[in-house]
mmCIF file of N, CA and C in Angstrom:
data_model
loop_
_atom_site.group_PDB
_atom_site.id
_atom_site.type_symbol
_atom_site.label_atom_id
_atom_site.label_comp_id
_atom_site.label_asym_id
_atom_site.label_seq_id
_atom_site.Cartn_x
_atom_site.Cartn_y
_atom_site.Cartn_z
ATOM 1 N N UNK A 208 1.651 -27.572 -6.806
ATOM 2 C CA UNK A 208 2.580 -27.020 -6.843
ATOM 3 C C UNK A 208 2.393 -26.053 -5.287
ATOM 4 N N UNK A 209 3.227 -26.300 -4.592
ATOM 5 C CA UNK A 209 3.064 -25.410 -3.209
ATOM 6 C C UNK A 209 3.843 -24.152 -3.172
ATOM 7 N N UNK A 210 3.238 -23.424 -2.049
ATOM 8 C CA UNK A 210 3.797 -22.045 -1.797
ATOM 9 C C UNK A 210 5.275 -22.029 -1.522
ATOM 10 N N UNK A 211 6.028 -21.444 -2.388
ATOM 11 C CA UNK A 211 7.903 -21.238 -1.820
ATOM 12 C C UNK A 211 7.943 -20.581 -0.532
ATOM 13 N N UNK A 212 8.452 -21.450 0.332
ATOM 14 C CA UNK A 212 8.062 -20.172 1.475
ATOM 15 C C UNK A 212 9.279 -19.594 1.768
ATOM 16 N N UNK A 213 10.588 -20.115 0.942
ATOM 17 C CA UNK A 213 11.649 -19.372 0.927
ATOM 18 C C UNK A 213 11.321 -18.082 0.589
ATOM 19 N N UNK A 214 10.847 -17.968 -0.792
ATOM 20 C CA UNK A 214 10.453 -16.740 -1.397
ATOM 21 C C UNK A 214 9.900 -15.767 -0.649
ATOM 22 N N UNK A 215 8.924 -16.249 -0.092
ATOM 23 C CA UNK A 215 7.922 -15.116 0.937
ATOM 24 C C UNK A 215 8.456 -14.685 1.992
ATOM 25 N N UNK A 216 9.656 -15.470 2.672
ATOM 26 C CA UNK A 216 10.529 -14.937 3.475
ATOM 27 C C UNK A 216 11.434 -13.921 3.277
ATOM 28 N N UNK A 217 11.958 -13.938 2.163
ATOM 29 C CA UNK A 217 12.641 -12.909 1.456
ATOM 30 C C UNK A 217 11.663 -11.855 0.943
ATOM 31 N N UNK A 218 10.467 -11.760 0.283
ATOM 32 C CA UNK A 218 9.850 -11.129 -0.261
ATOM 33 C C UNK A 218 9.657 -9.867 0.960
ATOM 34 N N UNK A 219 8.793 -10.382 2.289
ATOM 35 C CA UNK A 219 8.454 -10.043 3.179
ATOM 36 C C UNK A 219 9.962 -9.213 3.898
ATOM 37 N N UNK A 220 10.818 -10.229 4.453
ATOM 38 C CA UNK A 220 11.903 -9.101 4.935
ATOM 39 C C UNK A 220 12.510 -7.831 4.060
ATOM 40 N N UNK A 221 12.026 -7.780 2.658
ATOM 41 C CA UNK A 221 12.445 -6.520 1.413
ATOM 42 C C UNK A 221 11.392 -5.913 2.227
ATOM 43 N N UNK A 222 10.276 -6.426 1.891
ATOM 44 C CA UNK A 222 9.140 -5.268 2.556
ATOM 45 C C UNK A 222 8.879 -4.563 3.442
ATOM 46 N N UNK A 223 9.525 -5.281 4.357
ATOM 47 C CA UNK A 223 9.990 -4.365 5.795
ATOM 48 C C UNK A 223 10.910 -4.048 6.195
ATOM 49 N N UNK A 224 11.877 -4.276 5.066
ATOM 50 C CA UNK A 224 13.227 -2.819 5.047
ATOM 51 C C UNK A 224 12.694 -1.836 4.146
ATOM 52 N N UNK A 225 11.617 -2.181 3.109
ATOM 53 C CA UNK A 225 11.303 -0.893 2.463
ATOM 54 C C UNK A 225 10.347 0.383 3.236
ATOM 55 N N UNK A 226 9.522 -0.544 4.491
ATOM 56 C CA UNK A 226 8.630 -0.177 5.296
ATOM 57 C C UNK A 226 9.372 0.585 6.092
ATOM 58 N N UNK A 227 10.808 0.460 7.175
ATOM 59 C CA UNK A 227 11.530 0.929 7.858
ATOM 60 C C UNK A 227 11.687 2.531 6.991
ATOM 61 N N UNK A 228 12.516 2.328 5.538
ATOM 62 C CA UNK A 228 12.940 3.357 4.973
ATOM 63 C C UNK A 228 11.793 4.494 4.957
ATOM 64 N N UNK A 229 10.535 3.826 4.245
ATOM 65 C CA UNK A 229 9.684 4.819 3.904
ATOM 66 C C UNK A 229 8.834 5.820 5.412
ATOM 67 N N UNK A 230 9.092 4.974 6.398
ATOM 68 C CA UNK A 230 8.493 5.562 7.798
ATOM 69 C C UNK A 230 9.459 6.693 7.911
ATOM 70 N N UNK A 231 10.408 7.061 7.551
ATOM 71 C CA UNK A 231 12.018 8.031 7.653
ATOM 72 C C UNK A 231 11.574 9.048 7.296
ATOM 73 N N UNK A 232 10.964 9.173 6.006
ATOM 74 C CA UNK A 232 10.285 9.849 4.917
ATOM 75 C C UNK A 232 8.906 10.513 5.216
ATOM 76 N N UNK A 233 8.423 9.413 5.749
ATOM 77 C CA UNK A 233 6.576 9.845 6.118
ATOM 78 C C UNK A 233 6.962 10.860 7.609
ATOM 79 N N UNK A 234 7.504 10.853 8.230
ATOM 80 C CA UNK A 234 7.838 11.269 9.585
ATOM 81 C C UNK A 234 8.457 12.745 9.081
ATOM 82 N N UNK A 235 9.505 12.891 8.110
ATOM 83 C CA UNK A 235 10.110 13.912 7.722
ATOM 84 C C UNK A 235 9.025 15.085 7.291
ATOM 85 N N UNK A 236 8.501 14.485 6.061
ATOM 86 C CA UNK A 236 7.216 15.202 5.980
ATOM 87 C C UNK A 236 5.663 15.641 6.880
ATOM 88 N N UNK A 237 5.506 14.496 7.145
ATOM 89 C CA UNK A 237 3.854 14.650 7.650
ATOM 90 C C UNK A 237 4.197 14.761 9.052
ATOM 91 N N UNK A 238 5.386 14.717 10.183
ATOM 92 C CA UNK A 238 5.866 15.025 11.577
ATOM 93 C C UNK A 238 5.607 13.225 12.199
ATOM 94 N N UNK A 239 4.743 13.045 13.450
ATOM 95 C CA UNK A 239 4.868 12.281 13.720
ATOM 96 C C UNK A 239 3.901 11.060 13.493
ATOM 97 N N UNK A 240 4.507 10.500 12.549
ATOM 98 C CA UNK A 240 3.995 9.163 11.856
ATOM 99 C C UNK A 240 3.946 8.099 12.641
ATOM 100 N N UNK A 241 3.055 7.150 12.823
ATOM 101 C CA UNK A 241 3.627 6.031 13.824
ATOM 102 C C UNK A 241 3.245 4.959 13.514
ATOM 103 N N UNK A 242 4.088 3.394 13.722
ATOM 104 C CA UNK A 242 3.910 2.442 13.311
ATOM 105 C C UNK A 242 2.892 1.735 14.073
ATOM 106 N N UNK A 243 1.804 0.780 12.990
ATOM 107 C CA UNK A 243 0.757 -0.260 13.639
ATOM 108 C C UNK A 243 2.014 -1.410 14.414
ATOM 109 N N UNK A 244 1.884 -1.675 15.429
ATOM 110 C CA UNK A 244 2.838 -2.699 15.927
ATOM 111 C C UNK A 244 2.312 -4.218 15.879
ATOM 112 N N UNK A 245 1.102 -4.118 15.697
ATOM 113 C CA UNK A 245 0.488 -5.721 15.397
ATOM 114 C C UNK A 245 0.909 -6.007 13.673
ATOM 115 N N UNK A 246 1.475 -7.272 13.539
ATOM 116 C CA UNK A 246 1.840 -7.961 11.801
ATOM 117 C C UNK A 246 0.623 -7.957 11.270
ATOM 118 N N UNK A 247 -0.844 -8.201 11.448
ATOM 119 C CA UNK A 247 -1.774 -8.119 11.234
ATOM 120 C C UNK A 247 -2.656 -7.366 11.241
ATOM 121 N N UNK A 248 -2.403 -5.927 11.140
ATOM 122 C CA UNK A 248 -3.043 -4.546 10.968
ATOM 123 C C UNK A 248 -3.397 -4.458 9.096
ATOM 124 N N UNK A 249 -4.390 -4.410 8.534
ATOM 125 C CA UNK A 249 -3.892 -4.071 7.602
ATOM 126 C C UNK A 249 -3.387 -2.305 6.669
ATOM 127 N N UNK A 250 -3.409 -1.536 7.582
ATOM 128 C CA UNK A 250 -2.435 -0.444 7.401
ATOM 129 C C UNK A 250 -0.939 -0.857 8.087
ATOM 130 N N UNK A 251 -0.019 0.158 7.643
ATOM 131 C CA UNK A 251 1.282 0.048 7.973
ATOM 132 C C UNK A 251 1.646 1.323 9.427
ATOM 133 N N UNK A 252 0.865 2.705 8.870
ATOM 134 C CA UNK A 252 1.154 3.767 9.981
ATOM 135 C C UNK A 252 -0.276 4.561 9.965
ATOM 136 N N UNK A 253 0.435 5.184 10.875
ATOM 137 C CA UNK A 253 -0.810 6.657 11.156
ATOM 138 C C UNK A 253 -0.446 7.685 11.976
ATOM 139 N N UNK A 254 -1.278 8.549 11.522
ATOM 140 C CA UNK A 254 -1.121 10.096 12.336
ATOM 141 C C UNK A 254 -2.300 10.037 12.712
ATOM 142 N N UNK A 255 -1.902 10.870 14.388
ATOM 143 C CA UNK A 255 -2.915 11.107 15.391
ATOM 144 C C UNK A 255 -3.596 12.392 15.350
ATOM 145 N N UNK A 256 -4.674 12.726 15.681
ATOM 146 C CA UNK A 256 -4.966 14.159 16.258
ATOM 147 C C UNK A 256 -4.281 14.629 17.462
ATOM 148 N N UNK A 257 -4.458 15.647 18.586
ATOM 149 C CA UNK A 257 -4.470 16.131 19.708
ATOM 150 C C UNK A 257 -4.705 14.924 21.055
ATOM 151 N N UNK A 258 -6.370 14.492 20.147
ATOM 152 C CA UNK A 258 -6.691 13.716 21.017
ATOM 153 C C UNK A 258 -6.336 11.880 21.428
ATOM 154 N N UNK A 259 -5.838 12.261 20.379
ATOM 155 C CA UNK A 259 -5.300 10.789 19.961
ATOM 156 C C UNK A 259 -5.989 10.197 19.184
ATOM 157 N N UNK A 260 -7.262 10.501 18.367
ATOM 158 C CA UNK A 260 -7.752 9.781 17.225
ATOM 159 C C UNK A 260 -6.983 9.528 16.088
ATOM 160 N N UNK A 261 -7.170 8.317 15.204
ATOM 161 C CA UNK A 261 -6.533 8.717 13.893
ATOM 162 C C UNK A 261 -7.052 9.527 12.923
ATOM 163 N N UNK A 262 -6.206 9.789 12.325
ATOM 164 C CA UNK A 262 -6.619 10.938 11.324
ATOM 165 C C UNK A 262 -6.444 10.999 10.037
ATOM 166 N N UNK A 263 -4.924 9.990 10.075
ATOM 167 C CA UNK A 263 -4.530 9.564 8.021
ATOM 168 C C UNK A 263 -3.873 7.722 8.503
ATOM 169 N N UNK A 264 -4.171 7.024 7.178
ATOM 170 C CA UNK A 264 -3.542 6.157 7.555
ATOM 171 C C UNK A 264 -2.556 5.921 6.273
ATOM 172 N N UNK A 265 -1.771 4.779 6.297
ATOM 173 C CA UNK A 265 -0.368 4.730 5.216
ATOM 174 C C UNK A 265 -0.186 3.195 5.017
ATOM 175 N N UNK A 266 -0.581 2.891 4.241
ATOM 176 C CA UNK A 266 0.387 1.292 3.435
ATOM 177 C C UNK A 266 0.895 1.590 2.291
ATOM 178 N N UNK A 267 1.889 0.557 2.951
ATOM 179 C CA UNK A 267 3.385 0.987 2.260
ATOM 180 C C UNK A 267 3.253 -0.511 1.063
ATOM 181 N N UNK A 268 3.660 -0.750 -0.293
ATOM 182 C CA UNK A 268 4.015 -1.562 -1.102
ATOM 183 C C UNK A 268 5.226 -1.489 -1.374
ATOM 184 N N UNK A 269 6.697 -2.409 -1.146
ATOM 185 C CA UNK A 269 7.901 -2.195 -1.831
ATOM 186 C C UNK A 269 8.091 -3.185 -3.013
ATOM 187 N N UNK A 270 8.539 -2.014 -3.803
ATOM 188 C CA UNK A 270 8.676 -2.873 -5.442
ATOM 189 C C UNK A 270 10.131 -2.955 -5.706
ATOM 190 N N UNK A 271 10.322 -4.268 -6.632
ATOM 191 C CA UNK A 271 11.988 -3.888 -7.294
ATOM 192 C C UNK A 271 11.477 -3.448 -8.592
ATOM 193 N N UNK A 272 10.363 -2.954 -9.156
ATOM 194 C CA UNK A 272 10.484 -2.713 -10.492
ATOM 195 C C UNK A 272 9.995 -1.259 -10.265
ATOM 196 N N UNK A 273 10.098 -0.218 -11.295
ATOM 197 C CA UNK A 273 9.884 0.969 -11.299
ATOM 198 C C UNK A 273 8.647 1.367 -11.481
ATOM 199 N N UNK A 274 7.858 2.143 -10.992
ATOM 200 C CA UNK A 274 6.732 2.480 -11.030
ATOM 201 C C UNK A 274 5.592 2.496 -12.023
ATOM 202 N N UNK A 275 6.460 3.106 -13.125
ATOM 203 C CA UNK A 275 5.329 2.605 -14.141
ATOM 204 C C UNK A 275 5.960 1.486 -15.475
ATOM 205 N N UNK A 276 6.500 0.446 -14.876
ATOM 206 C CA UNK A 276 6.587 -0.646 -15.633
ATOM 207 C C UNK A 276 5.199 -1.439 -16.003
ATOM 208 N N UNK A 277 4.520 -0.946 -15.387
ATOM 209 C CA UNK A 277 3.118 -2.139 -15.498
ATOM 210 C C UNK A 277 2.101 -0.992 -15.532
ATOM 211 N N UNK A 278 1.215 -1.305 -16.070
ATOM 212 C CA UNK A 278 0.115 -0.032 -16.303
ATOM 213 C C UNK A 278 -0.731 0.546 -14.541
ATOM 214 N N UNK A 279 -0.398 -0.450 -14.106
ATOM 215 C CA UNK A 279 -0.929 -0.399 -12.375
ATOM 216 C C UNK A 279 -0.203 -1.087 -11.753
ATOM 217 N N UNK A 280 0.168 -0.418 -10.544
ATOM 218 C CA UNK A 280 0.306 -1.038 -9.077
ATOM 219 C C UNK A 280 -0.954 -1.521 -8.368
ATOM 220 N N UNK A 281 -0.940 -2.720 -7.604
ATOM 221 C CA UNK A 281 -1.608 -3.134 -6.867
ATOM 222 C C UNK A 281 -1.427 -2.844 -4.751
ATOM 223 N N UNK A 282 -2.670 -3.310 -4.695
ATOM 224 C CA UNK A 282 -2.902 -3.131 -2.969
ATOM 225 C C UNK A 282 -3.962 -4.224 -2.714
ATOM 226 N N UNK A 283 -3.780 -4.433 -1.714
ATOM 227 C CA UNK A 283 -5.234 -5.630 -1.442
ATOM 228 C C UNK A 283 -6.409 -5.429 -1.158
ATOM 229 N N UNK A 284 -7.584 -5.806 -1.342
ATOM 230 C CA UNK A 284 -9.063 -5.424 -1.541
ATOM 231 C C UNK A 284 -9.056 -5.014 -0.147
ATOM 232 N N UNK A 285 -8.619 -5.474 0.810
ATOM 233 C CA UNK A 285 -9.339 -5.368 2.277
ATOM 234 C C UNK A 285 -8.578 -4.310 2.657
ATOM 235 N N UNK A 286 -7.447 -3.757 2.269
ATOM 236 C CA UNK A 286 -6.912 -2.686 2.033
ATOM 237 C C UNK A 286 -8.053 -1.297 1.959
ATOM 238 N N UNK A 287 -8.722 -1.739 0.822
ATOM 239 C CA UNK A 287 -9.101 -0.906 -0.054
ATOM 240 C C UNK A 287 -10.709 -0.632 0.863
ATOM 241 N N UNK A 288 -11.167 -1.685 1.398
ATOM 242 C CA UNK A 288 -12.591 -1.910 2.297
ATOM 243 C C UNK A 288 -12.460 -1.205 3.139
ATOM 244 N N UNK A 289 -11.156 -1.517 4.371
ATOM 245 C CA UNK A 289 -11.073 -0.438 5.381
ATOM 246 C C UNK A 289 -10.951 0.742 5.072
ATOM 247 N N UNK A 290 -10.164 1.306 4.028
ATOM 248 C CA UNK A 290 -9.867 2.867 3.919
ATOM 249 C C UNK A 290 -11.532 3.213 3.630
ATOM 250 N N UNK A 291 -12.089 2.974 2.468
ATOM 251 C CA UNK A 291 -13.622 2.859 2.556
ATOM 252 C C UNK A 291 -14.723 3.370 3.784
ATOM 253 N N UNK A 292 -14.057 2.157 4.590
ATOM 254 C CA UNK A 292 -14.828 2.535 5.914
ATOM 255 C C UNK A 292 -14.218 3.764 6.610
ATOM 256 N N UNK A 293 -12.826 3.804 6.663
ATOM 257 C CA UNK A 293 -12.397 4.699 7.208
ATOM 258 C C UNK A 293 -12.722 6.296 6.906
ATOM 259 N N UNK A 294 -12.933 5.848 5.750
ATOM 260 C CA UNK A 294 -13.457 7.481 5.017
ATOM 261 C C UNK A 294 -14.889 8.268 5.759
ATOM 262 N N UNK A 295 -15.531 7.372 5.780
ATOM 263 C CA UNK A 295 -16.839 7.696 6.527
ATOM 264 C C UNK A 295 -16.627 8.088 7.704
ATOM 265 N N UNK A 296 -15.497 7.559 8.499
ATOM 266 C CA UNK A 296 -15.189 8.358 9.969
ATOM 267 C C UNK A 296 -14.131 9.719 9.705
ATOM 268 N N UNK A 297 -13.471 10.104 8.772
ATOM 269 C CA UNK A 297 -13.076 10.878 8.419
ATOM 270 C C UNK A 297 -11.362 10.577 8.801
ATOM 271 N N UNK A 298 -11.268 9.383 7.877
ATOM 272 C CA UNK A 298 -9.954 9.129 8.012
ATOM 273 C C UNK A 298 -9.655 8.896 7.035
ATOM 274 N N UNK A 299 -8.479 9.706 6.559
ATOM 275 C CA UNK A 299 -7.510 9.982 5.095
ATOM 276 C C UNK A 299 -6.638 9.016 4.978
ATOM 277 N N UNK A 300 -6.881 8.243 3.787
ATOM 278 C CA UNK A 300 -5.686 6.923 3.765
ATOM 279 C C UNK A 300 -4.821 7.244 2.455
ATOM 280 N N UNK A 301 -3.785 7.077 2.416
ATOM 281 C CA UNK A 301 -2.455 7.362 1.574
ATOM 282 C C UNK A 301 -1.799 5.379 0.956
ATOM 283 N N UNK A 302 -1.843 5.396 0.236
ATOM 284 C CA UNK A 302 -1.109 4.372 -0.261
ATOM 285 C C UNK A 302 0.121 4.417 -1.183
ATOM 286 N N UNK A 303 1.173 3.748 -0.487
ATOM 287 C CA UNK A 303 2.614 4.320 -0.642
ATOM 288 C C UNK A 303 3.525 3.142 -1.528
ATOM 289 N N UNK A 304 3.917 3.336 -2.987
ATOM 290 C CA UNK A 304 5.164 2.795 -3.366
ATOM 291 C C UNK A 304 6.114 2.641 -3.365
ATOM 292 N N UNK A 305 7.150 2.040 -2.379
ATOM 293 C CA UNK A 305 8.516 2.192 -2.417
ATOM 294 C C UNK A 305 9.105 1.308 -3.911
ATOM 295 N N UNK A 306 9.071 2.216 -5.017
ATOM 296 C CA UNK A 306 9.930 1.377 -5.940
ATOM 297 C C UNK A 306 11.347 1.583 -6.478
ATOM 298 N N UNK A 307 11.835 1.134 -7.582
ATOM 299 C CA UNK A 307 13.091 1.398 -7.953
ATOM 300 C C UNK A 307 13.481 3.069 -7.854
ATOM 301 N N UNK A 308 12.586 3.613 -8.614
ATOM 302 C CA UNK A 308 12.775 5.099 -9.404
ATOM 303 C C UNK A 308 11.776 5.968 -8.188
ATOM 304 N N UNK A 309 11.735 5.933 -6.831
ATOM 305 C CA UNK A 309 10.892 6.351 -6.167
ATOM 306 C C UNK A 309 10.185 5.965 -5.142
ATOM 307 N N UNK A 310 9.655 7.176 -4.209
ATOM 308 C CA UNK A 310 8.278 7.108 -3.581
ATOM 309 C C UNK A 310 7.341 7.164 -4.345
ATOM 310 N N UNK A 311 6.498 6.460 -4.625
ATOM 311 C CA UNK A 311 5.105 7.315 -5.235
ATOM 312 C C UNK A 311 3.623 6.850 -4.321
ATOM 313 N N UNK A 312 2.849 7.747 -4.463
ATOM 314 C CA UNK A 312 1.624 7.879 -3.775
ATOM 315 C C UNK A 312 0.362 8.038 -4.434
ATOM 316 N N UNK A 313 -0.709 7.424 -3.794
ATOM 317 C CA UNK A 313 -1.809 7.737 -4.117
ATOM 318 C C UNK A 313 -2.701 7.919 -3.118
ATOM 319 N N UNK A 314 -3.713 9.150 -2.883
ATOM 320 C CA UNK A 314 -4.856 9.364 -1.811
ATOM 321 C C UNK A 314 -5.865 8.707 -1.989
ATOM 322 N N UNK A 315 -7.090 7.783 -1.356
ATOM 323 C CA UNK A 315 -8.131 7.665 -1.745
ATOM 324 C C UNK A 315 -9.289 8.481 -0.769
ATOM 325 N N UNK A 316 -9.901 9.130 -1.641
ATOM 326 C CA UNK A 316 -10.511 10.579 -1.080
ATOM 327 C C UNK A 316 -11.840 10.407 -1.617
ATOM 328 N N UNK A 317 -12.335 9.904 -2.539
ATOM 329 C CA UNK A 317 -13.748 9.973 -3.098
ATOM 330 C C UNK A 317 -13.598 8.760 -4.200
ATOM 331 N N UNK A 318 -14.118 6.981 -3.690
ATOM 332 C CA UNK A 318 -14.741 5.995 -4.302
ATOM 333 C C UNK A 318 -14.686 6.369 -5.948
ATOM 334 N N UNK A 319 -15.921 7.104 -5.569
ATOM 335 C CA UNK A 319 -17.031 7.141 -6.900
ATOM 336 C C UNK A 319 -16.129 8.301 -7.892
ATOM 337 N N UNK A 320 -15.919 9.370 -7.426
ATOM 338 C CA UNK A 320 -14.780 9.723 -8.215
ATOM 339 C C UNK A 320 -14.175 9.683 -8.853
ATOM 340 N N UNK A 321 -13.251 8.689 -8.257
ATOM 341 C CA UNK A 321 -12.266 8.532 -8.310
ATOM 342 C C UNK A 321 -11.931 6.998 -9.369
ATOM 343 N N UNK A 322 -12.937 6.611 -9.995
ATOM 344 C CA UNK A 322 -13.650 5.590 -10.427
ATOM 345 C C UNK A 322 -12.422 4.894 -11.349
ATOM 346 N N UNK A 323 -11.956 6.229 -12.382
ATOM 347 C CA UNK A 323 -11.278 5.900 -13.097
ATOM 348 C C UNK A 323 -9.833 5.570 -13.216
ATOM 349 N N UNK A 324 -9.638 6.188 -11.782
ATOM 350 C CA UNK A 324 -8.236 5.654 -11.304
ATOM 351 C C UNK A 324 -7.543 4.925 -11.083
ATOM 352 N N UNK A 325 -8.600 3.487 -10.804
ATOM 353 C CA UNK A 325 -8.466 2.192 -10.521
ATOM 354 C C UNK A 325 -9.476 1.527 -10.734
ATOM 355 N N UNK A 326 -9.288 -0.022 -11.046
ATOM 356 C CA UNK A 326 -9.595 -1.040 -10.892
ATOM 357 C C UNK A 326 -10.264 -2.232 -10.127
ATOM 358 N N UNK A 327 -11.196 -3.262 -9.974
ATOM 359 C CA UNK A 327 -10.799 -3.898 -9.084
ATOM 360 C C UNK A 327 -10.138 -5.491 -9.690
ATOM 361 N N UNK A 328 -9.650 -6.290 -9.486
ATOM 362 C CA UNK A 328 -9.373 -7.515 -10.183
ATOM 363 C C UNK A 328 -8.666 -8.296 -9.418
ATOM 364 N N UNK A 329 -7.894 -9.121 -10.030
ATOM 365 C CA UNK A 329 -7.128 -10.077 -8.849
ATOM 366 C C UNK A 329 -5.385 -10.047 -8.804
ATOM 367 N N UNK A 330 -4.934 -10.949 -7.828
ATOM 368 C CA UNK A 330 -3.288 -10.992 -8.361
ATOM 369 C C UNK A 330 -3.047 -11.985 -7.339
ATOM 370 N N UNK A 331 -1.996 -12.866 -8.058
ATOM 371 C CA UNK A 331 -1.547 -14.151 -7.854
ATOM 372 C C UNK A 331 -0.196 -13.665 -7.859
ATOM 373 N N UNK A 332 0.989 -14.032 -6.687
ATOM 374 C CA UNK A 332 2.632 -13.883 -6.697
ATOM 375 C C UNK A 332 2.974 -15.209 -7.559
ATOM 376 N N UNK A 333 2.892 -15.236 -8.776
ATOM 377 C CA UNK A 333 3.814 -16.663 -9.267
ATOM 378 C C UNK A 333 5.433 -16.558 -8.817
ATOM 379 N N UNK A 334 6.038 -15.929 -8.752
ATOM 380 C CA UNK A 334 7.248 -16.279 -8.175
ATOM 381 C C UNK A 334 6.928 -16.962 -6.877
ATOM 382 N N UNK A 335 6.200 -16.759 -5.939
ATOM 383 C CA UNK A 335 6.085 -17.461 -5.031
ATOM 384 C C UNK A 335 5.146 -18.856 -5.025
ATOM 385 N N UNK A 336 5.031 -19.280 -6.213
ATOM 386 C CA UNK A 336 4.055 -20.583 -6.562
ATOM 387 C C UNK A 336 2.876 -20.314 -5.563
ATOM 388 N N UNK A 337 1.995 -19.364 -5.428
ATOM 389 C CA UNK A 337 1.170 -18.919 -4.896
ATOM 390 C C UNK A 337 -0.218 -19.478 -5.092
ATOM 391 N N UNK A 338 -1.257 -20.296 -5.009
ATOM 392 C CA UNK A 338 -2.188 -21.003 -4.866
ATOM 393 C C UNK A 338 -3.097 -20.856 -5.601
ATOM 394 N N UNK A 339 -3.768 -18.966 -5.386
ATOM 395 C CA UNK A 339 -5.203 -19.097 -4.869
ATOM 396 C C UNK A 339 -4.426 -17.074 -5.542
ATOM 397 N N UNK A 340 -5.601 -16.923 -6.534
ATOM 398 C CA UNK A 340 -5.802 -15.743 -6.940
ATOM 399 C C UNK A 340 -6.370 -14.570 -5.517
ATOM 400 N N UNK A 341 -5.966 -13.431 -5.727
ATOM 401 C CA UNK A 341 -6.163 -12.894 -4.010
ATOM 402 C C UNK A 341 -7.328 -11.245 -4.365
ATOM 403 N N UNK A 342 -8.320 -11.089 -4.565
ATOM 404 C CA UNK A 342 -8.841 -9.935 -4.870
ATOM 405 C C UNK A 342 -8.093 -8.484 -4.200
ATOM 406 N N UNK A 343 -7.764 -7.372 -5.471
ATOM 407 C CA UNK A 343 -7.060 -6.493 -5.149
ATOM 408 C C UNK A 343 -7.557 -5.288 -6.044
ATOM 409 N N UNK A 344 -6.762 -4.398 -5.963
ATOM 410 C CA UNK A 344 -7.228 -2.889 -6.498
ATOM 411 C C UNK A 344 -5.908 -2.528 -7.133
ATOM 412 N N UNK A 345 -6.162 -2.157 -8.537
ATOM 413 C CA UNK A 345 -4.930 -2.135 -9.044
ATOM 414 C C UNK A 345 -5.156 -0.210 -10.021
ATOM 415 N N UNK A 346 -4.078 0.511 -9.083
ATOM 416 C CA UNK A 346 -4.416 1.552 -9.838
ATOM 417 C C UNK A 346 -3.332 2.014 -10.549
ATOM 418 N N UNK A 347 -4.168 2.859 -11.531
ATOM 419 C CA UNK A 347 -3.017 3.274 -12.627
ATOM 420 C C UNK A 347 -2.042 4.130 -12.435
ATOM 421 N N UNK A 348 -1.055 3.473 -12.973
ATOM 422 C CA UNK A 348 0.210 4.046 -12.613
ATOM 423 C C UNK A 348 0.159 5.838 -13.092
ATOM 424 N N UNK A 349 -0.433 6.302 -13.873
ATOM 425 C CA UNK A 349 -0.615 7.652 -14.259
ATOM 426 C C UNK A 349 -1.351 8.428 -13.367
ATOM 427 N N UNK A 350 -1.993 8.091 -12.075
ATOM 428 C CA UNK A 350 -2.156 8.533 -10.615
ATOM 429 C C UNK A 350 -1.450 8.480 -9.854
ATOM 430 N N UNK A 351 -0.409 7.681 -9.925
ATOM 431 C CA UNK A 351 0.485 8.135 -8.777
ATOM 432 C C UNK A 351 1.487 9.237 -8.612
ATOM 433 N N UNK A 352 1.783 9.746 -7.928
ATOM 434 C CA UNK A 352 2.615 10.825 -7.723
ATOM 435 C C UNK A 352 3.629 10.989 -6.557
ATOM 436 N N UNK A 353 4.685 11.284 -7.465
ATOM 437 C CA UNK A 353 5.654 11.344 -6.391
ATOM 438 C C UNK A 353 5.677 12.083 -4.986
ATOM 439 N N UNK A 354 6.277 10.828 -4.231
ATOM 440 C CA UNK A 354 6.522 11.891 -2.797
ATOM 441 C C UNK A 354 7.837 12.510 -2.418
ATOM 442 N N UNK A 355 9.587 11.657 -3.621
ATOM 443 C CA UNK A 355 10.433 11.869 -3.268
ATOM 444 C C UNK A 355 10.832 11.996 -4.315
#
């Protein structure tokens, strides 16, 4: 089975549209939120301090379901690794899910203390016929908070 690139393009467009919508919401809530310009950056948005140092990063996932349809929502393990490293430098990480029933978030602030809020696993996009599993972080829906 090969990857369904037409579905992948639809999903990516859907995600970009969702990210643009969320950017406006974040700017209203936090002020000067900027978008990372590289398509390959692991996070979507950031805030800097007066010196220009990044102090907060955001990752946005857009989903076609309500936030509590499944026991957890996921993001890529690479984003978790980046966030843990960023925490060591004093950079806050917020993960957001733009779902049918609203915008929900989860802050990663202490992976050890928060270990009951998430687990490591894998994901595979069956809709796209992805051939391989990807390492992922599953955040239990009960720990997601509404931003809007």
